[in-house]
Amino acid sequence: MAGAFWCVVEDDRQGHPKKVTAELIGEAHRRATDLGGAAVEAVWLTDRAAPEGLDQLAAWGASRICLWEDPALAPYRGETWVPVVADLAQRESPRAIWGAVTSRHRELMARLAARLDAGIAADCVAFSVADGQLVATRPVYAGKLLSKVRWKTGPWVATLRPNVFKAAEAETGKAPAVERQTLAAGTPATRFVERREEAQTGLPELTEAEIVVSGGRGLKGPENFVLLEELAGVIGAAVGASRAAVDAGWKPHRFQIGQTGRTISPKLYIGCGISGAIQHLAGMRTSKVICAVNKDADAPIFKIADFGLVGDLFEVVPLLTEEFRKLKK
Ligand SMILES: Cc1cc2nc3c(=O)[nH]c(=O)nc-3n(C[C@H](O)[C@H](O)[C@H](O)COP(=O)(O)OP(=O)(O)OC[C@H]3O[C@@H](n4cnc5c(N)ncnc54)[C@H](O)[C@@H]3O)c2cc1C
């Protein structure tokens, strides 16, 4: 619908929208209200949309769901996805198009903005409305400063950091208004060759997790990440790593937090054996509560930590795990 807020659905590849989509929809409703009201709609490109996934989007408040459900949409390829959203945007002129700060949405939204000749505010952590225009707040200089930006032309294309915005409350009993769209036939320039599934850890995904336990060079070796995994298992956290740990080959790159890794905003971040280099802080500075375990009382991470534990992580982490285990019992 013209003038609507579009929220591009990020899903679990199994047909269900992820929690960050509820955050997009929740924030879109708040800003649409500030602007005097506008429809909030979901735009979903997927190879499978579960019926309960569609119900979920309606319950979160998407008044319309534009759905492309086609095997050609998986795995994600910018060249396949971008024209689909761009064509609809050119026909309907939405006021805003929002995605999440995830690997595929980061690329999708940047390419989409270029295609629409619009600006993009990437990695947003807040929005406000001034003079009938949307104003986005986003970290700059590795998170040292926050900058406020406006768009010169619409639509307002943006990516929103997970775990920052309040998620829409689910209201049951709303029937999803689904508009099934047909994918235009085309011959993509790239061809899908092979899919390798990552081994399941049983822990939440790093960028979506509400709690993250992260390890650095202080862990001394890959085998010691098991200490963090045990703690993470007890408190329902995801495990992350510093670049030093990743460069040493202790963890794959997808675990890396920081400027050249993932950006996270959990409710609780626990850094163990991490010094707190500016490039690491760039990826976790917006965590709500930051805890650090480091044997060096002068480690820079203590400057931004809400709670600091000066001590040997090999003693402290097992104790924390044990205490949390007792509390949970
Ligand atoms: C362009 C660029 C991009 C970068 N991008 C990233 C990025 O995305 N993410 C990132 O993390 N880094 C990044 N870096 C690297 C960054 O500058 C740091 O080198 C890196 O973060 C250091 O990792 P670390 O804290 O694990 O290691 P170190 O700096 O070596 O710190 C290890 C810490 O462990 C503590 N320690 C040691 N033993 C124990 C123990 N037994 N118990 C408790 N504490 C202990 C030490 O006191 C120390 O503070 C980037 C650098 C550059 C130049």
Short mmCIF file of C-alpha atoms and ligand atoms in Angstrom, two decimals:
data_model
loop_
_atom_site.label_atom_id
_atom_site.label_comp_id
_atom_site.label_asym_id
_atom_site.label_seq_id
_atom_site.Cartn_x
_atom_site.Cartn_y
_atom_site.Cartn_z
CA MET A 1 0.00 0.00 0.00
CA ALA A 2 1.27 3.48 -0.80
CA GLY A 3 2.74 5.17 2.25
CA ALA A 4 3.01 1.92 4.22
CA PHE A 5 5.88 0.78 6.41
CA TRP A 6 7.28 -2.43 4.97
CA CYS A 7 9.09 -4.90 7.18
CA VAL A 8 11.10 -7.48 5.27
CA VAL A 9 10.73 -10.79 7.09
CA GLU A 10 13.85 -12.48 8.42
CA ASP A 11 13.09 -16.17 8.95
CA ASP A 12 14.66 -19.34 10.27
CA ARG A 13 14.76 -20.94 6.78
CA GLN A 14 12.13 -23.38 8.06
CA GLY A 15 9.11 -21.19 7.38
CA HIS A 16 8.93 -19.17 10.60
CA PRO A 17 9.72 -15.48 11.08
CA LYS A 18 12.46 -14.75 13.57
CA LYS A 19 11.99 -12.62 16.67
CA VAL A 20 13.77 -9.68 15.03
CA THR A 21 10.83 -9.43 12.62
CA ALA A 22 8.57 -8.74 15.62
CA GLU A 23 11.01 -5.98 16.59
CA LEU A 24 10.80 -4.45 13.11
CA ILE A 25 6.99 -4.57 13.15
CA GLY A 26 6.79 -3.20 16.71
CA GLU A 27 8.99 -0.21 15.88
CA ALA A 28 7.24 0.38 12.55
CA HIS A 29 3.92 0.65 14.39
CA ARG A 30 5.34 3.17 16.88
CA ARG A 31 6.82 5.38 14.16
CA ALA A 32 3.76 5.06 11.94
CA THR A 33 1.70 6.31 14.88
CA ASP A 34 4.08 9.27 15.38
CA LEU A 35 3.52 10.14 11.74
CA GLY A 36 -0.24 10.16 12.10
CA GLY A 37 -0.80 6.53 11.13
CA ALA A 38 0.29 4.28 8.31
CA ALA A 39 -0.17 0.62 7.48
CA VAL A 40 2.55 -1.77 8.64
CA GLU A 41 3.03 -4.61 6.18
CA ALA A 42 5.27 -7.66 5.92
CA VAL A 43 7.23 -8.53 2.80
CA TRP A 44 8.33 -12.15 2.82
CA LEU A 45 10.55 -13.91 0.29
CA THR A 46 11.05 -17.57 1.07
CA ASP A 47 11.01 -21.08 -0.28
CA ARG A 48 8.61 -22.11 2.45
CA ALA A 49 6.17 -20.19 4.62
CA ALA A 50 4.56 -22.26 7.35
CA PRO A 51 0.89 -21.42 8.03
CA GLU A 52 1.78 -20.69 11.67
CA GLY A 53 4.51 -18.36 10.40
CA LEU A 54 1.87 -16.35 8.53
CA ASP A 55 -0.36 -16.38 11.63
CA GLN A 56 2.58 -15.11 13.64
CA LEU A 57 3.09 -12.12 11.32
CA ALA A 58 -0.60 -11.23 11.57
CA ALA A 59 -0.49 -11.58 15.35
CA TRP A 60 2.45 -9.16 15.49
CA GLY A 61 0.38 -6.62 13.58
CA ALA A 62 1.23 -6.93 9.87
CA SER A 63 -1.96 -5.77 8.18
CA ARG A 64 -0.88 -7.33 4.86
CA ILE A 65 1.66 -9.99 4.02
CA CYS A 66 3.15 -9.84 0.53
CA LEU A 67 4.42 -13.35 0.07
CA TRP A 68 6.69 -14.82 -2.58
CA GLU A 69 7.00 -18.53 -1.82
CA ASP A 70 9.20 -20.14 -4.43
CA PRO A 71 12.06 -22.69 -4.36
CA ALA A 72 14.12 -20.27 -6.48
CA LEU A 73 14.34 -17.90 -3.50
CA ALA A 74 16.53 -20.26 -1.46
CA PRO A 75 19.30 -19.92 -0.73
CA TYR A 76 19.33 -16.12 -0.65
CA ARG A 77 20.81 -14.42 -3.69
CA GLY A 78 20.74 -10.66 -4.02
CA GLU A 79 20.24 -10.81 -7.76
CA THR A 80 17.03 -12.83 -7.27
CA TRP A 81 15.61 -11.02 -4.25
CA VAL A 82 16.39 -7.36 -4.99
CA PRO A 83 14.36 -6.96 -8.23
CA VAL A 84 11.34 -8.58 -6.58
CA VAL A 85 11.15 -6.06 -3.73
CA ALA A 86 12.28 -3.16 -5.93
CA ASP A 87 9.53 -3.80 -8.51
CA LEU A 88 6.82 -3.88 -5.87
CA ALA A 89 8.24 -0.76 -4.21
CA GLN A 90 8.21 1.10 -7.54
CA ARG A 91 4.57 0.15 -8.04
CA GLU A 92 3.39 0.86 -4.50
CA SER A 93 5.65 3.62 -3.11
CA PRO A 94 5.97 2.52 0.52
CA ARG A 95 7.10 5.18 2.94
CA ALA A 96 9.71 2.95 4.59
CA ILE A 97 11.36 -0.40 3.90
CA TRP A 98 13.09 -1.98 6.86
CA GLY A 99 15.20 -5.10 7.25
CA ALA A 100 17.26 -6.57 10.07
CA VAL A 101 21.00 -6.39 10.67
CA THR A 102 21.60 -9.97 9.51
CA SER A 103 24.01 -11.23 6.87
CA ARG A 104 21.48 -11.45 4.06
CA HIS A 105 19.38 -8.40 4.95
CA ARG A 106 22.48 -6.21 5.17
CA GLU A 107 23.23 -6.98 1.56
CA LEU A 108 19.63 -7.04 0.38
CA MET A 109 18.76 -3.64 1.83
CA ALA A 110 21.92 -1.94 0.55
CA ARG A 111 21.32 -3.25 -2.96
CA LEU A 112 17.65 -2.37 -2.75
CA ALA A 113 18.42 1.21 -1.73
CA ALA A 114 20.81 1.52 -4.67
CA ARG A 115 18.19 0.11 -7.03
CA LEU A 116 15.55 2.57 -5.74
CA ASP A 117 17.98 5.47 -5.74
CA ALA A 118 17.21 5.96 -2.05
CA GLY A 119 19.48 6.41 0.94
CA ILE A 120 20.04 3.69 3.51
CA ALA A 121 20.50 4.07 7.25
CA ALA A 122 22.30 0.87 8.21
CA ASP A 123 22.57 -0.60 11.69
CA CYS A 124 19.96 1.65 13.31
CA VAL A 125 19.54 1.60 17.09
CA ALA A 126 16.77 4.21 17.43
CA PHE A 127 14.27 6.25 15.42
CA SER A 128 12.43 9.47 16.03
CA VAL A 129 10.17 11.69 14.00
CA ALA A 130 10.82 15.39 13.36
CA ASP A 131 8.89 17.67 10.99
CA GLY A 132 7.04 14.71 9.57
CA GLN A 133 10.30 12.98 8.66
CA LEU A 134 11.93 9.89 10.07
CA VAL A 135 15.25 10.39 11.84
CA ALA A 136 17.50 7.36 12.34
CA THR A 137 20.17 6.98 15.02
CA ARG A 138 23.11 4.77 14.15
CA PRO A 139 26.53 4.16 15.69
CA VAL A 140 29.57 5.51 13.85
CA TYR A 141 33.34 5.37 14.39
CA ALA A 142 33.19 1.80 15.69
CA GLY A 143 30.38 2.72 18.06
CA LYS A 144 32.18 5.63 19.73
CA LEU A 145 29.56 8.13 18.58
CA LEU A 146 25.91 8.03 17.62
CA SER A 147 24.88 9.94 14.53
CA LYS A 148 21.38 11.04 13.54
CA VAL A 149 20.53 10.90 9.87
CA ARG A 150 17.58 11.75 7.63
CA TRP A 151 16.80 10.64 4.13
CA LYS A 152 16.82 13.15 1.24
CA THR A 153 14.38 11.01 -0.72
CA GLY A 154 12.10 8.10 0.08
CA PRO A 155 11.55 5.33 0.72
CA TRP A 156 13.25 5.30 4.10
CA VAL A 157 15.39 2.18 3.71
CA ALA A 158 17.01 0.99 6.93
CA THR A 159 18.38 -2.01 8.76
CA LEU A 160 17.62 -2.39 12.47
CA ARG A 161 19.91 -4.02 14.98
CA PRO A 162 18.37 -7.11 16.65
CA ASN A 163 17.52 -6.99 20.37
CA VAL A 164 17.40 -3.18 20.49
CA PHE A 165 13.79 -2.37 19.57
CA LYS A 166 10.79 -3.53 21.60
CA ALA A 167 9.12 -6.43 19.83
CA ALA A 168 5.45 -6.22 18.86
CA GLU A 169 3.21 -8.05 21.33
CA ALA A 170 1.42 -10.97 19.72
CA GLU A 171 -2.36 -10.59 19.55
CA THR A 172 -4.05 -13.86 18.79
CA GLY A 173 -7.12 -14.24 16.60
CA LYS A 174 -5.99 -12.00 13.74
CA ALA A 175 -6.36 -13.70 10.36
CA PRO A 176 -3.36 -13.10 8.11
CA ALA A 177 -4.15 -11.06 4.98
CA VAL A 178 -1.80 -12.84 2.60
CA GLU A 179 -1.20 -11.60 -0.92
CA ARG A 180 0.60 -14.34 -2.78
CA GLN A 181 2.87 -12.94 -5.48
CA THR A 182 4.36 -14.75 -8.42
CA LEU A 183 8.07 -14.75 -8.97
CA ALA A 184 8.89 -13.53 -12.46
CA ALA A 185 10.78 -16.16 -14.43
CA GLY A 186 14.40 -15.25 -14.98
CA THR A 187 17.79 -16.82 -15.42
CA PRO A 188 20.02 -15.89 -12.51
CA ALA A 189 23.66 -15.30 -13.31
CA THR A 190 24.73 -17.46 -10.37
CA ARG A 191 23.94 -21.12 -9.90
CA PHE A 192 23.40 -22.97 -6.62
CA VAL A 193 26.08 -25.64 -6.37
CA GLU A 194 26.10 -27.15 -2.90
CA ARG A 195 24.65 -26.57 0.52
CA ARG A 196 26.59 -27.39 3.68
CA GLU A 197 24.58 -27.25 6.86
CA GLU A 198 26.34 -25.94 9.94
CA ALA A 199 26.52 -28.39 12.82
CA GLN A 200 23.80 -27.51 15.32
CA THR A 201 25.19 -26.41 18.68
CA GLY A 202 21.86 -26.45 20.48
CA LEU A 203 22.62 -22.88 21.60
CA PRO A 204 20.81 -19.76 20.33
CA GLU A 205 22.08 -17.91 17.30
CA LEU A 206 24.67 -15.24 18.10
CA THR A 207 22.94 -12.18 16.66
CA GLU A 208 19.52 -13.07 18.09
CA ALA A 209 20.57 -14.30 21.53
CA GLU A 210 19.52 -12.36 24.62
CA ILE A 211 22.66 -13.50 26.42
CA VAL A 212 26.11 -13.93 24.87
CA VAL A 213 29.18 -15.45 26.48
CA SER A 214 32.25 -14.53 24.52
CA GLY A 215 35.84 -15.76 24.68
CA GLY A 216 39.17 -14.34 23.59
CA ARG A 217 42.86 -15.10 23.52
CA GLY A 218 42.76 -15.51 27.31
CA LEU A 219 41.15 -18.92 26.75
CA LYS A 220 44.57 -20.16 25.60
CA GLY A 221 43.23 -22.77 23.17
CA PRO A 222 40.15 -24.03 21.30
CA GLU A 223 39.54 -26.87 23.76
CA ASN A 224 38.80 -24.37 26.52
CA PHE A 225 35.75 -22.93 24.76
CA VAL A 226 33.96 -25.88 26.36
CA LEU A 227 34.01 -23.84 29.60
CA LEU A 228 32.01 -21.10 27.90
CA GLU A 229 29.71 -23.59 26.19
CA GLU A 230 28.86 -25.15 29.56
CA LEU A 231 28.05 -21.76 31.04
CA ALA A 232 26.09 -20.83 27.92
CA GLY A 233 24.10 -24.07 28.11
CA VAL A 234 23.04 -23.32 31.68
CA ILE A 235 21.96 -19.71 31.09
CA GLY A 236 20.61 -20.14 27.54
CA ALA A 237 23.32 -18.03 25.93
CA ALA A 238 25.05 -18.04 22.56
CA VAL A 239 28.83 -18.28 22.38
CA GLY A 240 30.93 -15.67 20.58
CA ALA A 241 34.62 -14.96 20.14
CA SER A 242 37.13 -12.18 19.64
CA ARG A 243 39.06 -11.89 16.40
CA ALA A 244 42.22 -13.11 18.13
CA ALA A 245 40.44 -16.38 18.95
CA VAL A 246 39.05 -16.63 15.42
CA ASP A 247 42.37 -15.79 13.76
CA ALA A 248 44.00 -18.49 15.86
CA GLY A 249 41.54 -20.96 14.32
CA TRP A 250 39.80 -21.69 17.63
CA LYS A 251 36.37 -20.75 16.28
CA PRO A 252 34.96 -20.19 12.77
CA HIS A 253 34.52 -16.60 11.61
CA ARG A 254 30.73 -16.66 12.11
CA PHE A 255 31.43 -16.57 15.88
CA GLN A 256 33.47 -13.36 15.65
CA ILE A 257 32.05 -10.27 17.32
CA GLY A 258 33.29 -6.86 16.26
CA GLN A 259 34.01 -4.49 13.45
CA THR A 260 34.90 -7.26 11.01
CA GLY A 261 32.53 -9.79 12.57
CA ARG A 262 28.98 -9.82 13.90
CA THR A 263 27.22 -6.95 15.62
CA ILE A 264 25.26 -8.00 18.68
CA SER A 265 23.03 -6.22 21.17
CA PRO A 266 22.11 -8.81 23.78
CA LYS A 267 20.55 -8.03 27.15
CA LEU A 268 23.64 -9.49 28.77
CA TYR A 269 27.19 -9.84 27.37
CA ILE A 270 29.82 -11.74 29.34
CA GLY A 271 33.34 -11.35 27.93
CA CYS A 272 35.97 -13.80 29.19
CA GLY A 273 39.68 -13.32 28.49
CA ILE A 274 38.95 -10.47 26.08
CA SER A 275 40.97 -7.26 26.40
CA GLY A 276 38.31 -4.95 24.91
CA ALA A 277 40.00 -3.60 21.79
CA ILE A 278 37.99 -0.89 20.05
CA GLN A 279 37.29 -3.18 17.10
CA HIS A 280 35.73 -5.74 19.44
CA LEU A 281 33.69 -3.09 21.27
CA ALA A 282 32.30 -1.96 17.90
CA GLY A 283 30.34 -5.20 17.77
CA MET A 284 28.98 -5.38 21.33
CA ARG A 285 29.01 -1.89 22.79
CA THR A 286 25.21 -1.57 22.63
CA SER A 287 24.69 -4.64 24.85
CA LYS A 288 22.38 -3.67 27.72
CA VAL A 289 24.56 -5.09 30.51
CA ILE A 290 28.25 -5.83 29.98
CA CYS A 291 30.21 -8.14 32.28
CA ALA A 292 33.90 -8.89 31.91
CA VAL A 293 36.18 -11.51 33.40
CA ASN A 294 39.84 -10.65 32.98
CA LYS A 295 42.91 -11.23 35.12
CA ASP A 296 44.30 -7.81 34.23
CA ALA A 297 42.58 -5.08 36.28
CA ASP A 298 43.69 -2.50 33.69
CA ALA A 299 42.14 -4.30 30.70
CA PRO A 300 40.25 -1.73 28.59
CA ILE A 301 37.07 -3.80 28.66
CA PHE A 302 36.55 -2.79 32.29
CA LYS A 303 36.07 0.83 31.14
CA ILE A 304 32.77 -0.07 29.49
CA ALA A 305 31.79 -3.01 31.72
CA ASP A 306 28.85 -2.64 34.11
CA PHE A 307 30.26 -5.49 36.20
CA GLY A 308 33.89 -6.57 36.20
CA LEU A 309 35.50 -9.63 37.72
CA VAL A 310 39.27 -9.44 38.06
CA GLY A 311 40.39 -13.04 38.13
CA ASP A 312 41.49 -16.11 36.27
CA LEU A 313 38.71 -17.20 33.93
CA PHE A 314 39.68 -20.85 34.43
CA GLU A 315 38.59 -20.48 38.06
CA VAL A 316 35.81 -17.91 37.65
CA VAL A 317 33.85 -19.39 34.72
CA PRO A 318 33.31 -22.87 36.26
CA LEU A 319 32.23 -21.18 39.51
CA LEU A 320 29.74 -19.01 37.63
CA THR A 321 28.39 -22.07 35.82
CA GLU A 322 27.97 -23.91 39.11
CA GLU A 323 26.23 -20.98 40.81
CA PHE A 324 23.84 -20.43 37.88
CA ARG A 325 23.10 -24.15 37.85
CA LYS A 326 22.19 -24.01 41.56
CA LEU A 327 20.04 -20.91 41.02
CA LYS A 328 18.17 -22.59 38.19
CA LYS A 329 17.42 -25.61 40.35
C1 LIG B 1 40.98 -3.62 10.96
C2 LIG B 1 40.82 -4.44 12.20
C3 LIG B 1 39.62 -5.08 12.42
C4 LIG B 1 39.46 -5.84 13.59
N1 LIG B 1 38.24 -6.45 13.81
C5 LIG B 1 38.06 -7.11 14.98
C6 LIG B 1 36.80 -7.69 15.29
O1 LIG B 1 35.85 -7.67 14.49
N2 LIG B 1 36.66 -8.31 16.48
C7 LIG B 1 37.67 -8.40 17.40
O2 LIG B 1 37.45 -8.98 18.46
N3 LIG B 1 38.86 -7.86 17.12
C8 LIG B 1 39.10 -7.25 15.93
N4 LIG B 1 40.33 -6.75 15.67
C9 LIG B 1 41.45 -7.12 16.55
C10 LIG B 1 41.53 -6.30 17.81
O3 LIG B 1 42.29 -5.13 17.58
C11 LIG B 1 42.20 -7.11 18.94
O4 LIG B 1 43.48 -7.54 18.49
C12 LIG B 1 41.43 -8.34 19.38
O5 LIG B 1 40.11 -7.98 19.67
C13 LIG B 1 42.09 -8.91 20.62
O6 LIG B 1 41.43 -10.09 20.99
P1 LIG B 1 41.47 -10.57 22.50
O7 LIG B 1 40.88 -9.54 23.38
O8 LIG B 1 40.88 -11.93 22.55
O9 LIG B 1 43.03 -10.78 22.75
P2 LIG B 1 44.05 -9.92 23.63
O10 LIG B 1 44.01 -8.50 23.27
O11 LIG B 1 45.35 -10.64 23.52
O12 LIG B 1 43.46 -10.03 25.08
C14 LIG B 1 43.44 -11.23 25.84
C15 LIG B 1 42.96 -10.86 27.23
O13 LIG B 1 42.83 -12.05 27.99
C16 LIG B 1 43.22 -11.75 29.32
N5 LIG B 1 43.58 -13.03 29.93
C17 LIG B 1 44.65 -13.82 29.63
N6 LIG B 1 44.60 -14.95 30.38
C18 LIG B 1 43.50 -14.84 31.19
C19 LIG B 1 42.93 -15.68 32.17
N7 LIG B 1 43.46 -16.87 32.49
N8 LIG B 1 41.80 -15.26 32.81
C20 LIG B 1 41.25 -14.06 32.50
N9 LIG B 1 41.74 -13.23 31.55
C21 LIG B 1 42.87 -13.62 30.91
C22 LIG B 1 44.37 -10.80 29.17
O14 LIG B 1 44.56 -10.03 30.35
C23 LIG B 1 43.92 -9.95 27.99
O15 LIG B 1 43.22 -8.80 28.43
C24 LIG B 1 40.52 -5.99 14.52
C25 LIG B 1 41.73 -5.33 14.27
C26 LIG B 1 41.89 -4.58 13.13
C27 LIG B 1 43.19 -3.86 12.90
#
